[in-house]
Coordinates of C-alpha atoms and ligand atoms in Angstrom, one line a residue:
M1 CA 22.5 -3.0 -11.0
A2 CA 22.0 -5.8 -13.6
H3 CA 21.0 -5.4 -17.0
W4 CA 19.1 -8.5 -18.0
F5 CA 16.6 -9.8 -15.6
P6 CA 14.1 -12.7 -16.1
F7 CA 11.2 -10.6 -15.1
P8 CA 10.5 -7.0 -15.9
F9 CA 11.4 -4.5 -12.8
N10 CA 8.8 -3.1 -10.6
E11 CA 7.9 -0.3 -12.7
L12 CA 5.3 -2.5 -13.7
A13 CA 3.6 -2.7 -10.4
G14 CA 1.9 0.2 -11.3
A15 CA 0.7 -0.9 -14.6
Q16 CA -1.1 -3.7 -12.7
K17 CA -2.9 -1.2 -10.4
A18 CA -4.1 0.5 -13.6
L19 CA -5.5 -2.8 -15.0
L20 CA -7.0 -3.4 -11.6
E21 CA -8.8 -0.4 -11.9
L22 CA -10.1 -0.6 -15.7
E23 CA -13.5 -1.1 -16.3
A24 CA -14.7 -4.7 -16.2
Q25 CA -15.0 -7.0 -19.5
D26 CA -18.5 -8.3 -19.8
D27 CA -17.1 -11.8 -19.2
A28 CA -15.7 -10.8 -15.8
R29 CA -17.6 -12.8 -13.4
A30 CA -15.5 -15.5 -12.1
D31 CA -16.4 -19.3 -12.8
L32 CA -16.5 -21.9 -10.5
P33 CA -13.2 -23.6 -9.5
V34 CA -12.3 -26.0 -12.6
P35 CA -12.4 -29.9 -11.6
N36 CA -9.0 -30.9 -13.1
P37 CA -6.4 -28.1 -11.2
T38 CA -2.6 -28.7 -11.8
K39 CA -1.0 -31.2 -9.0
S40 CA 0.6 -28.4 -6.3
F41 CA 3.3 -29.9 -4.0
W42 CA 1.3 -29.1 -0.8
L43 CA -1.5 -31.3 -2.2
D44 CA -0.1 -33.6 -4.2
S45 CA 3.6 -34.6 -3.4
T46 CA 2.9 -36.9 -0.2
P47 CA 0.3 -39.8 -0.1
G48 CA -2.0 -39.0 2.8
V49 CA -1.2 -35.3 3.5
N50 CA -4.9 -34.2 2.8
P51 CA -7.2 -36.8 5.2
L52 CA -9.9 -34.5 4.2
A53 CA -9.7 -34.4 0.6
K54 CA -12.7 -36.1 -0.4
E55 CA -14.7 -35.7 2.9
G56 CA -18.7 -35.5 2.8
S57 CA -18.4 -35.9 -0.9
E58 CA -20.5 -38.9 -1.3
G59 CA -23.8 -40.0 0.9
A60 CA -26.8 -37.6 2.1
L61 CA -26.0 -33.8 2.1
T62 CA -26.6 -31.8 5.2
T63 CA -29.9 -30.1 4.7
D64 CA -29.8 -27.8 7.5
A65 CA -27.1 -25.6 9.2
D66 CA -27.2 -22.2 11.5
V67 CA -24.0 -21.3 9.4
C68 CA -23.2 -22.5 6.0
I69 CA -19.4 -21.8 4.9
V70 CA -18.8 -21.7 1.3
G71 CA -14.7 -22.8 0.7
S72 CA -12.5 -24.8 2.7
G73 CA -9.3 -22.8 2.5
I74 CA -7.9 -20.8 5.4
T75 CA -10.6 -18.4 5.4
G76 CA -13.4 -20.9 5.7
V77 CA -11.9 -23.2 8.4
S78 CA -10.6 -20.2 10.4
T79 CA -14.2 -18.8 10.3
A80 CA -15.5 -22.3 11.9
Y81 CA -12.2 -22.3 14.0
H82 CA -13.1 -18.5 15.7
L83 CA -17.1 -19.6 16.0
S84 CA -16.2 -22.4 17.8
R85 CA -13.7 -20.5 19.9
L86 CA -15.9 -17.5 20.8
L87 CA -18.8 -19.6 21.5
Q88 CA -16.8 -21.4 24.5
G89 CA -18.7 -19.3 27.2
S90 CA -22.4 -19.6 25.5
T91 CA -24.8 -21.8 27.1
N92 CA -26.5 -22.3 24.0
G93 CA -26.8 -25.9 22.5
P94 CA -24.2 -26.3 19.3
L95 CA -23.8 -24.1 16.9
R96 CA -24.4 -26.4 13.3
V97 CA -22.0 -25.5 10.7
V98 CA -21.5 -26.9 7.5
I99 CA -18.5 -25.9 5.0
L100 CA -19.0 -26.7 1.5
E101 CA -16.2 -27.1 -1.0
A102 CA -16.0 -27.2 -4.6
R103 CA -13.0 -29.5 -5.3
D104 CA -10.8 -31.4 -2.7
F105 CA -10.2 -29.8 0.9
C106 CA -8.3 -26.6 0.8
S107 CA -7.6 -27.2 -2.8
G108 CA -7.8 -23.4 -3.5
A109 CA -5.3 -20.8 -3.3
T110 CA -4.4 -22.0 0.4
G111 CA -3.4 -25.2 -0.9
R112 CA -1.3 -24.0 -4.1
N113 CA 0.4 -20.8 -2.4
G114 CA 4.2 -20.1 -1.7
G115 CA 3.9 -21.2 1.9
H116 CA 5.0 -17.8 3.2
L117 CA 3.5 -16.5 6.8
T118 CA 5.3 -13.3 7.1
S119 CA 3.9 -9.8 8.3
R120 CA 5.0 -6.9 5.7
A121 CA 6.6 -5.1 8.4
F122 CA 6.9 -2.0 7.3
V123 CA 6.5 -2.2 3.3
E124 CA 3.8 -0.1 1.6
F125 CA 3.6 1.9 4.9
S126 CA 4.3 5.3 2.9
D127 CA 1.4 4.9 0.4
F128 CA -0.8 3.6 3.2
E129 CA -0.1 6.7 4.9
K130 CA -0.6 9.2 2.0
L131 CA -3.9 7.3 0.9
Y132 CA -5.5 6.4 4.5
G133 CA -3.8 8.6 7.1
R134 CA -1.5 7.5 9.7
E135 CA -3.8 5.4 12.1
E136 CA -4.9 3.0 9.0
A137 CA -1.0 2.8 8.1
I138 CA -0.5 1.5 11.7
K139 CA -3.1 -1.0 11.4
S140 CA -2.4 -2.2 7.9
I141 CA 0.9 -3.5 9.7
A142 CA -0.9 -4.2 13.0
I143 CA -3.2 -6.9 11.6
E144 CA -0.3 -8.6 9.8
D145 CA 1.8 -8.6 13.1
Y146 CA -1.3 -9.8 14.8
T147 CA -2.2 -12.6 12.4
V148 CA 1.2 -13.9 12.5
R149 CA 1.9 -13.9 15.8
R150 CA -2.0 -15.3 16.7
L151 CA -1.3 -18.4 14.3
V152 CA 2.6 -19.0 15.5
E153 CA 1.3 -19.1 19.3
L154 CA -1.6 -21.2 18.3
I155 CA 0.7 -23.4 16.6
K156 CA 3.2 -23.9 19.5
A157 CA 0.4 -24.3 22.3
D158 CA -0.9 -26.9 20.3
D159 CA 2.7 -28.6 20.1
V160 CA 2.2 -29.0 16.3
A161 CA 4.4 -26.9 14.7
N162 CA 6.6 -30.1 13.6
D163 CA 3.4 -31.3 12.1
V164 CA 2.6 -28.2 10.0
D165 CA 6.2 -27.7 9.2
L166 CA 6.6 -24.3 11.0
I167 CA 10.0 -22.8 10.5
S168 CA 10.0 -19.4 12.4
S169 CA 13.3 -17.8 10.8
E170 CA 14.0 -14.5 8.9
H171 CA 12.6 -13.4 5.5
V172 CA 14.9 -11.3 3.2
H173 CA 13.6 -8.6 0.8
L174 CA 16.0 -8.0 -2.1
A175 CA 16.0 -5.0 -4.1
F176 CA 17.1 -5.5 -7.5
T177 CA 16.8 -1.5 -8.4
N178 CA 18.2 1.6 -6.8
E179 CA 14.3 2.6 -7.1
E180 CA 13.1 -0.5 -5.4
L181 CA 15.8 0.2 -2.4
A182 CA 14.8 4.0 -2.4
Y183 CA 10.9 2.8 -1.8
G184 CA 11.7 0.4 1.0
K185 CA 13.9 2.9 2.8
A186 CA 11.2 5.6 2.8
D187 CA 8.5 2.9 4.0
F188 CA 11.0 2.0 6.7
A189 CA 11.5 5.8 7.6
A190 CA 7.7 6.5 7.4
A191 CA 6.7 3.5 9.7
K192 CA 9.6 4.6 12.0
A193 CA 8.5 8.4 12.4
A194 CA 4.9 7.0 13.0
G195 CA 6.3 5.1 16.1
L196 CA 6.6 1.6 14.8
N197 CA 8.8 -0.5 16.6
L198 CA 11.5 -1.8 14.0
D199 CA 14.4 -2.9 15.8
H200 CA 13.8 -6.2 14.3
V201 CA 14.4 -4.9 10.9
Q202 CA 18.0 -5.0 9.7
W203 CA 19.4 -3.5 6.3
M204 CA 22.1 -5.0 4.2
D205 CA 24.4 -3.7 1.2
A206 CA 25.1 -5.7 -1.7
E207 CA 28.3 -6.9 -0.2
E208 CA 26.7 -8.0 2.9
M209 CA 24.0 -9.9 1.1
Q210 CA 26.8 -11.7 -1.2
A211 CA 28.5 -12.9 1.9
K212 CA 25.8 -14.1 3.4
Y213 CA 23.3 -15.3 0.8
G214 CA 25.2 -15.4 -2.4
A215 CA 23.3 -12.5 -4.4
A216 CA 24.8 -9.2 -5.1
Y217 CA 22.1 -7.1 -4.4
P218 CA 21.1 -4.7 -1.3
G219 CA 18.4 -6.2 1.0
V220 CA 16.4 -5.9 4.2
K221 CA 15.6 -8.9 6.6
W222 CA 13.0 -9.3 9.2
P223 CA 11.5 -12.3 11.3
G224 CA 9.2 -14.4 9.2
N225 CA 7.6 -17.9 8.9
N226 CA 6.9 -20.8 6.3
V227 CA 4.5 -23.4 7.1
W228 CA 2.7 -26.1 5.1
P229 CA -0.6 -24.3 4.5
L230 CA -2.5 -27.6 3.9
K231 CA -1.3 -29.1 7.1
L232 CA -2.2 -25.9 9.2
V233 CA -5.7 -25.7 7.9
T234 CA -6.3 -29.5 8.4
H235 CA -5.3 -28.4 12.0
L236 CA -7.8 -25.6 12.4
F237 CA -10.4 -27.8 11.2
Q238 CA -9.8 -30.6 13.5
S239 CA -9.2 -28.4 16.5
S240 CA -12.7 -26.5 15.7
Q241 CA -14.2 -29.6 15.8
K242 CA -13.1 -30.4 19.5
D243 CA -15.9 -29.5 21.6
E244 CA -19.0 -30.8 20.0
S245 CA -21.4 -29.3 22.8
K246 CA -20.7 -25.8 21.0
L247 CA -20.0 -26.5 17.3
S248 CA -21.4 -29.5 15.4
M249 CA -19.9 -29.5 11.9
N250 CA -20.4 -31.3 8.6
L251 CA -17.8 -30.9 5.6
H252 CA -19.1 -31.3 2.4
T253 CA -16.1 -31.7 -0.1
H254 CA -16.9 -31.9 -4.1
T255 CA -20.0 -30.1 -3.8
P256 CA -19.9 -26.8 -5.5
V257 CA -22.4 -24.2 -4.6
T258 CA -24.2 -22.9 -7.4
A259 CA -26.8 -20.1 -6.0
V260 CA -27.6 -18.7 -2.8
S261 CA -31.0 -17.4 -2.7
A262 CA -33.8 -16.3 -0.3
R263 CA -36.1 -18.7 1.4
S264 CA -38.7 -16.8 3.2
P265 CA -39.3 -13.0 3.8
E266 CA -36.7 -11.3 6.1
S267 CA -36.8 -12.4 10.0
S268 CA -35.6 -11.0 12.7
D269 CA -34.7 -14.4 14.6
P270 CA -31.3 -15.0 14.2
F271 CA -31.7 -18.5 13.7
A272 CA -34.4 -18.0 11.0
R273 CA -33.8 -20.0 7.9
R274 CA -33.1 -17.0 5.8
W275 CA -31.1 -18.6 2.9
S276 CA -31.3 -21.6 0.5
V277 CA -27.7 -22.8 -0.5
R278 CA -28.1 -24.7 -3.7
T279 CA -25.8 -27.6 -4.9
A280 CA -26.0 -30.4 -7.7
R281 CA -26.3 -32.7 -4.7
G282 CA -29.6 -30.9 -2.7
T283 CA -30.4 -27.5 -1.1
I284 CA -29.1 -26.5 2.2
S285 CA -31.2 -24.1 4.5
C286 CA -29.5 -22.0 6.7
G287 CA -29.4 -18.8 8.7
Y288 CA -26.0 -17.4 8.0
V289 CA -23.9 -17.9 4.9
V290 CA -20.0 -16.9 4.6
H291 CA -18.6 -16.6 1.4
A292 CA -15.1 -17.5 2.1
T293 CA -14.6 -18.3 -1.7
N294 CA -11.8 -15.8 -2.2
A295 CA -10.9 -15.2 -6.0
Y296 CA -14.3 -17.1 -7.1
A297 CA -16.3 -14.6 -5.0
S298 CA -18.3 -13.1 -8.1
Y299 CA -19.5 -16.5 -8.9
L300 CA -22.3 -16.3 -6.6
L301 CA -22.2 -12.5 -5.8
P302 CA -22.2 -11.2 -9.4
H303 CA -22.0 -7.7 -8.3
L304 CA -18.5 -8.4 -6.9
H305 CA -16.9 -8.5 -10.6
G306 CA -14.6 -6.5 -12.1
P307 CA -12.6 -3.6 -10.4
R308 CA -15.1 -2.5 -7.7
G309 CA -15.1 -6.4 -6.6
I310 CA -12.6 -9.1 -6.6
I311 CA -10.6 -10.0 -9.7
P312 CA -9.0 -13.5 -10.4
A313 CA -5.5 -13.6 -10.7
R314 CA -3.3 -17.1 -11.7
G315 CA -0.4 -17.3 -9.8
Q316 CA 2.8 -20.2 -10.8
I317 CA 4.8 -21.9 -8.8
I318 CA 7.8 -24.1 -9.4
A319 CA 9.6 -26.6 -6.7
V320 CA 12.9 -27.0 -7.9
R321 CA 16.2 -28.4 -6.5
A322 CA 19.0 -26.4 -5.3
D323 CA 22.7 -27.1 -6.4
V324 CA 23.9 -26.5 -2.6
S325 CA 23.2 -28.3 0.7
A326 CA 20.4 -26.9 3.2
E327 CA 23.2 -25.3 5.4
E328 CA 24.5 -23.3 2.7
L329 CA 20.9 -21.8 1.7
T330 CA 19.9 -21.1 5.2
K331 CA 16.5 -20.8 6.9
T332 CA 15.4 -17.9 5.1
S333 CA 12.5 -16.8 3.0
Y334 CA 12.7 -14.2 0.2
G335 CA 10.7 -11.9 -1.8
G336 CA 11.9 -9.0 -4.5
N337 CA 11.0 -7.0 -7.3
Q338 CA 7.8 -5.8 -5.1
G339 CA 7.1 -8.4 -3.6
F340 CA 6.2 -10.1 -7.5
E341 CA 8.7 -13.1 -7.0
Y342 CA 8.9 -15.1 -3.7
W343 CA 10.8 -18.1 -2.8
F344 CA 12.3 -20.3 0.1
P345 CA 14.1 -23.5 0.8
M346 CA 12.3 -26.4 2.1
P347 CA 13.8 -27.9 5.5
A348 CA 15.5 -30.9 4.7
K349 CA 12.9 -33.4 6.1
L350 CA 10.6 -32.3 3.2
S351 CA 13.4 -32.4 0.1
E352 CA 12.9 -36.3 0.5
G353 CA 16.0 -36.4 3.0
K354 CA 18.4 -35.0 0.2
T355 CA 19.9 -32.5 2.3
D356 CA 22.6 -31.9 -0.1
Q357 CA 20.1 -30.5 -2.3
P358 CA 17.0 -29.1 -0.6
L359 CA 13.9 -28.3 -2.8
V360 CA 13.0 -24.7 -3.2
I361 CA 9.6 -23.5 -3.4
M362 CA 9.8 -20.2 -6.1
G363 CA 6.7 -18.3 -7.2
G364 CA 5.9 -15.1 -9.1
G365 CA 6.3 -13.9 -12.9
R366 CA 2.9 -12.7 -14.0
E367 CA 4.4 -9.5 -14.7
A368 CA 6.2 -11.2 -17.8
T369 CA 2.9 -12.2 -19.1
G370 CA 2.3 -8.5 -20.8
P371 CA -0.7 -6.2 -20.1
R372 CA -3.1 -8.6 -18.4
Y373 CA -0.9 -10.2 -15.6
E374 CA -3.0 -13.5 -15.7
T375 CA -6.1 -11.4 -14.6
Y376 CA -9.6 -12.7 -15.2
T377 CA -8.9 -16.5 -15.2
T378 CA -10.0 -19.3 -12.5
D379 CA -8.4 -21.8 -14.5
D380 CA -5.6 -23.5 -12.4
S381 CA -5.5 -26.8 -14.7
T382 CA -3.1 -25.0 -17.0
L383 CA 0.2 -23.4 -16.8
N384 CA 1.8 -20.2 -18.4
P385 CA 5.2 -21.4 -20.5
V386 CA 6.0 -17.6 -20.3
V387 CA 5.9 -17.8 -16.4
G388 CA 7.5 -20.9 -16.3
K389 CA 10.6 -20.1 -18.5
G390 CA 11.2 -16.8 -16.2
L391 CA 10.5 -19.0 -12.8
R392 CA 13.2 -21.3 -14.2
E393 CA 15.8 -18.5 -15.0
F394 CA 15.2 -16.6 -11.9
L395 CA 17.0 -18.3 -9.0
P396 CA 20.2 -19.2 -11.2
H397 CA 20.3 -15.5 -12.1
V398 CA 20.1 -14.0 -8.7
F399 CA 22.2 -16.7 -7.0
P400 CA 24.9 -18.1 -9.6
T401 CA 26.6 -20.0 -7.2
K402 CA 23.5 -21.9 -5.6
Y403 CA 21.4 -23.0 -8.5
A404 CA 22.2 -24.8 -11.5
K405 CA 21.3 -23.1 -14.8
G406 CA 18.7 -25.1 -16.9
R407 CA 17.7 -27.4 -14.0
E408 CA 14.2 -28.4 -14.8
P409 CA 11.5 -28.1 -11.7
E410 CA 10.1 -31.5 -10.2
M411 CA 6.9 -29.9 -9.8
E412 CA 4.9 -26.8 -11.1
W413 CA 1.6 -25.7 -10.5
S414 CA -0.7 -22.7 -10.7
G415 CA -3.2 -21.3 -8.5
I416 CA -6.0 -18.7 -8.3
M417 CA -5.4 -15.6 -6.2
G418 CA -8.1 -12.6 -5.6
F419 CA -6.9 -9.3 -6.3
T420 CA -9.0 -6.2 -5.4
A421 CA -8.2 -2.5 -7.0
I422 CA -6.9 -1.3 -3.8
G423 CA -4.8 -4.3 -2.4
D424 CA -7.0 -4.9 0.4
P425 CA -10.0 -7.7 1.4
F426 CA -13.5 -7.2 1.8
V427 CA -14.7 -8.2 5.4
G428 CA -18.2 -8.1 6.5
P429 CA -21.6 -8.1 5.6
I430 CA -22.6 -8.3 2.0
G431 CA -25.1 -5.8 2.2
E432 CA -28.9 -4.7 3.0
R433 CA -30.3 -7.2 0.6
F434 CA -28.2 -10.1 2.2
E435 CA -29.3 -10.1 5.4
G436 CA -27.1 -12.6 7.4
Q437 CA -24.5 -12.9 4.5
Y438 CA -20.8 -12.2 4.9
I439 CA -17.7 -12.5 3.1
S440 CA -14.0 -12.2 3.9
A441 CA -12.0 -12.4 0.3
G442 CA -9.7 -10.3 -1.9
Y443 CA -6.1 -10.7 -0.1
S444 CA -4.6 -9.5 -3.3
G445 CA -1.9 -12.7 -3.1
H446 CA -1.4 -11.8 0.2
G447 CA -3.7 -14.0 2.4
M448 CA -1.8 -15.9 4.8
P449 CA -0.8 -13.3 7.5
R450 CA -4.5 -11.8 7.2
A451 CA -7.2 -14.6 6.4
F452 CA -7.0 -16.0 9.8
S453 CA -7.9 -12.7 11.6
C454 CA -10.5 -11.3 9.0
A455 CA -12.2 -14.5 9.5
E456 CA -12.0 -13.8 13.4
V457 CA -14.0 -10.5 12.6
V458 CA -16.5 -12.3 10.2
A459 CA -17.1 -15.0 13.4
Q460 CA -17.3 -12.3 15.6
M461 CA -20.3 -10.5 13.7
I462 CA -22.1 -13.7 13.5
V463 CA -21.9 -14.3 17.1
A464 CA -22.8 -10.7 17.8
S465 CA -26.0 -11.1 15.5
L466 CA -26.9 -14.4 17.4
L467 CA -26.2 -13.2 20.8
G468 CA -28.3 -9.6 20.0
S469 CA -24.9 -7.9 21.0
E470 CA -23.1 -5.1 19.4
W471 CA -20.1 -5.9 17.2
A472 CA -17.0 -3.7 18.3
P473 CA -14.0 -3.5 15.8
P474 CA -10.7 -5.1 16.9
E475 CA -8.0 -2.5 17.6
W476 CA -5.9 -4.1 14.9
L477 CA -8.5 -4.0 12.2
P478 CA -7.8 -1.4 9.4
K479 CA -11.4 0.3 8.8
R480 CA -11.3 0.4 5.2
Y481 CA -11.3 -3.5 5.0
L482 CA -15.1 -3.3 6.1
T483 CA -17.7 -4.0 3.6
W484 CA -19.5 -0.9 4.3
E485 CA -16.6 1.5 4.0
K486 CA -16.2 0.2 0.2
R487 CA -19.7 1.1 -0.9
Ligands
FAD1 C1 0.5 -19.3 -6.7 C2 -0.1 -18.3 -5.1 C3 1.0 -18.1 -4.5 C4 0.7 -17.6 -2.8 N1 1.8 -17.1 -2.0 C5 1.1 -16.6 -1.2 C6 2.4 -16.7 0.0 O1 3.3 -17.0 -0.1 N2 1.8 -16.2 1.2 C7 0.7 -15.6 1.2 O2 0.1 -14.9 2.3 N3 -0.3 -15.4 0.1 C8 0.1 -16.0 -0.6 N4 -1.1 -16.2 -1.8 C9 -2.4 -16.0 -1.6 C10 -3.1 -16.8 -0.2 O3 -2.7 -18.0 -0.6 C11 -4.5 -16.5 -0.5 O4 -4.8 -15.1 0.1 C12 -5.2 -17.5 0.7 O5 -5.0 -18.8 0.7 C13 -6.8 -16.9 0.7 O6 -7.4 -18.1 1.4 P1 -8.9 -18.4 1.2 O7 -9.4 -19.4 2.1 O8 -9.3 -16.9 1.0 O9 -9.2 -18.8 -0.5 P2 -8.9 -20.4 -1.2 O10 -7.8 -21.1 -0.2 O11 -8.5 -20.0 -2.4 O12 -10.2 -20.9 -1.0 C14 -11.4 -20.8 -1.5 C15 -12.4 -22.1 -1.8 O13 -13.2 -21.6 -1.9 C16 -13.6 -22.8 -2.9 N5 -14.9 -22.5 -3.9 C17 -14.9 -21.4 -4.3 N6 -16.0 -20.9 -5.0 C18 -16.8 -22.1 -4.5 C19 -18.3 -22.6 -4.6 N7 -19.1 -21.4 -5.6 N8 -18.6 -23.6 -4.0 C20 -17.9 -24.3 -3.3 N9 -16.5 -24.2 -3.0 C21 -16.5 -22.9 -3.9 C22 -12.5 -23.2 -3.6 O14 -12.4 -24.4 -4.4 C23 -11.3 -22.7 -2.9 O15 -10.8 -24.2 -2.2 C24 -0.7 -17.1 -2.9 C25 -1.9 -17.7 -3.7 C26 -1.4 -18.4 -4.7 C27 -2.4 -18.6 -5.7

């Protein structure tokens, strides 16, 4: 296979894992989000696309709430969405929810990502099975299938597919090395042996791939989706506000939370105001706190810094024009190099009408930066030129007839992911000294097919606590995601 390649091959994935397990540096605790992030396509290319950007940033701050959600990305907003749905049958008055966001609405990873909403289907199944057993391996896929299915159903039921730019099509994974191909086939075989229905998965050799997609590498495809993440989260926010008799919601953007401290001795009354959520604009008393801060979680929860917690890692993305028409590119999203690189051509209507040369969103390249993989930084105000160089070279190298060498991207931005050493999020209560505080964070660069349902779990737990009922785990939830399994 190819000799020269813009990025190191997948053997470095093991090195990243080792890095994530290294003892933490003294400065490993995350900072607050920086106030001046790079401009992303999703947030900044289209005037008016973020109507909630500055919502609640001025005027009086809410002083009291039942539930305080920190973070307005897909996790924070999905938590509010699920709370509103779960309370539909209840006879209680509205639950008072406040969302606090350090910057513009949805301006963290969700507003800066690759836009892929695709289940991993079978990828990494063998590792999951070896490490955690067959049942957990099956659930690792089940949660992603469930999340994607629920989100796509919700988008279609609300008739907003066009509004959120949902493209349901296919995801192709390219194997750049024989080793990667062998890993993929082993995962596929193991998943099949465990009883997963993989009829929708199709393998292709290099000739077929070349003929259909213009890349001379073997690959595999399964159904996949792309979406404009900010528009999806804005829709979820608006949906959760629909029934004000069940949930009353306030959003305060540009309001970083600087500390969460105990207000009074522990109380068994679920509506007791146990916590003070501090901001420079004032303090909010609340019963429950949800940390939907992903990469930034250890700023408010310092014990979650380093390898036993959530490690921030900077990702970088370009929006670059293809050299051929949308038709010649097909509505396909792609990944390769063990998922380090990912890209998809935007539909014509989002490419400023230029159907002859659509914009392509392409991310990855951290592995080109040497041993730290852009970890332990929360600075998304800057770009790494080494990553940028590889991103520019990648598509013309892999698809020589479809992308022009040397073409400059039209936009380039960075965003901060939250990694955990095992690649799975922390979902559930923070712990004994934090009664009423919950977290869902640490999706390790793969949050779109997980965050919505992890937020559902947190919302279920809060509702169970409010109603004095027992929380029962959904059948699709991997046990190891739960915070108490990680202690
Ligand atoms: C470059 C990049 C590419 C990616 N590509 C994909 C992809 O294609 N597919 C996929 O599945 N996943 C992808 N991901 C990962 C995915 O975007 C995340 O897993 C997901 O968006 C996490 O959502 P979240 O709501 O938990 O976190 P975020 O969206 O980061 O939201 C957290 C919010 O909390 C706010 N915040 C933090 N601390 C505080 C505080 N103290 N006070 C107030 N507010 C605070 C932040 O400003 C932020 O808005 C990518 C991520 C990046 C960065």
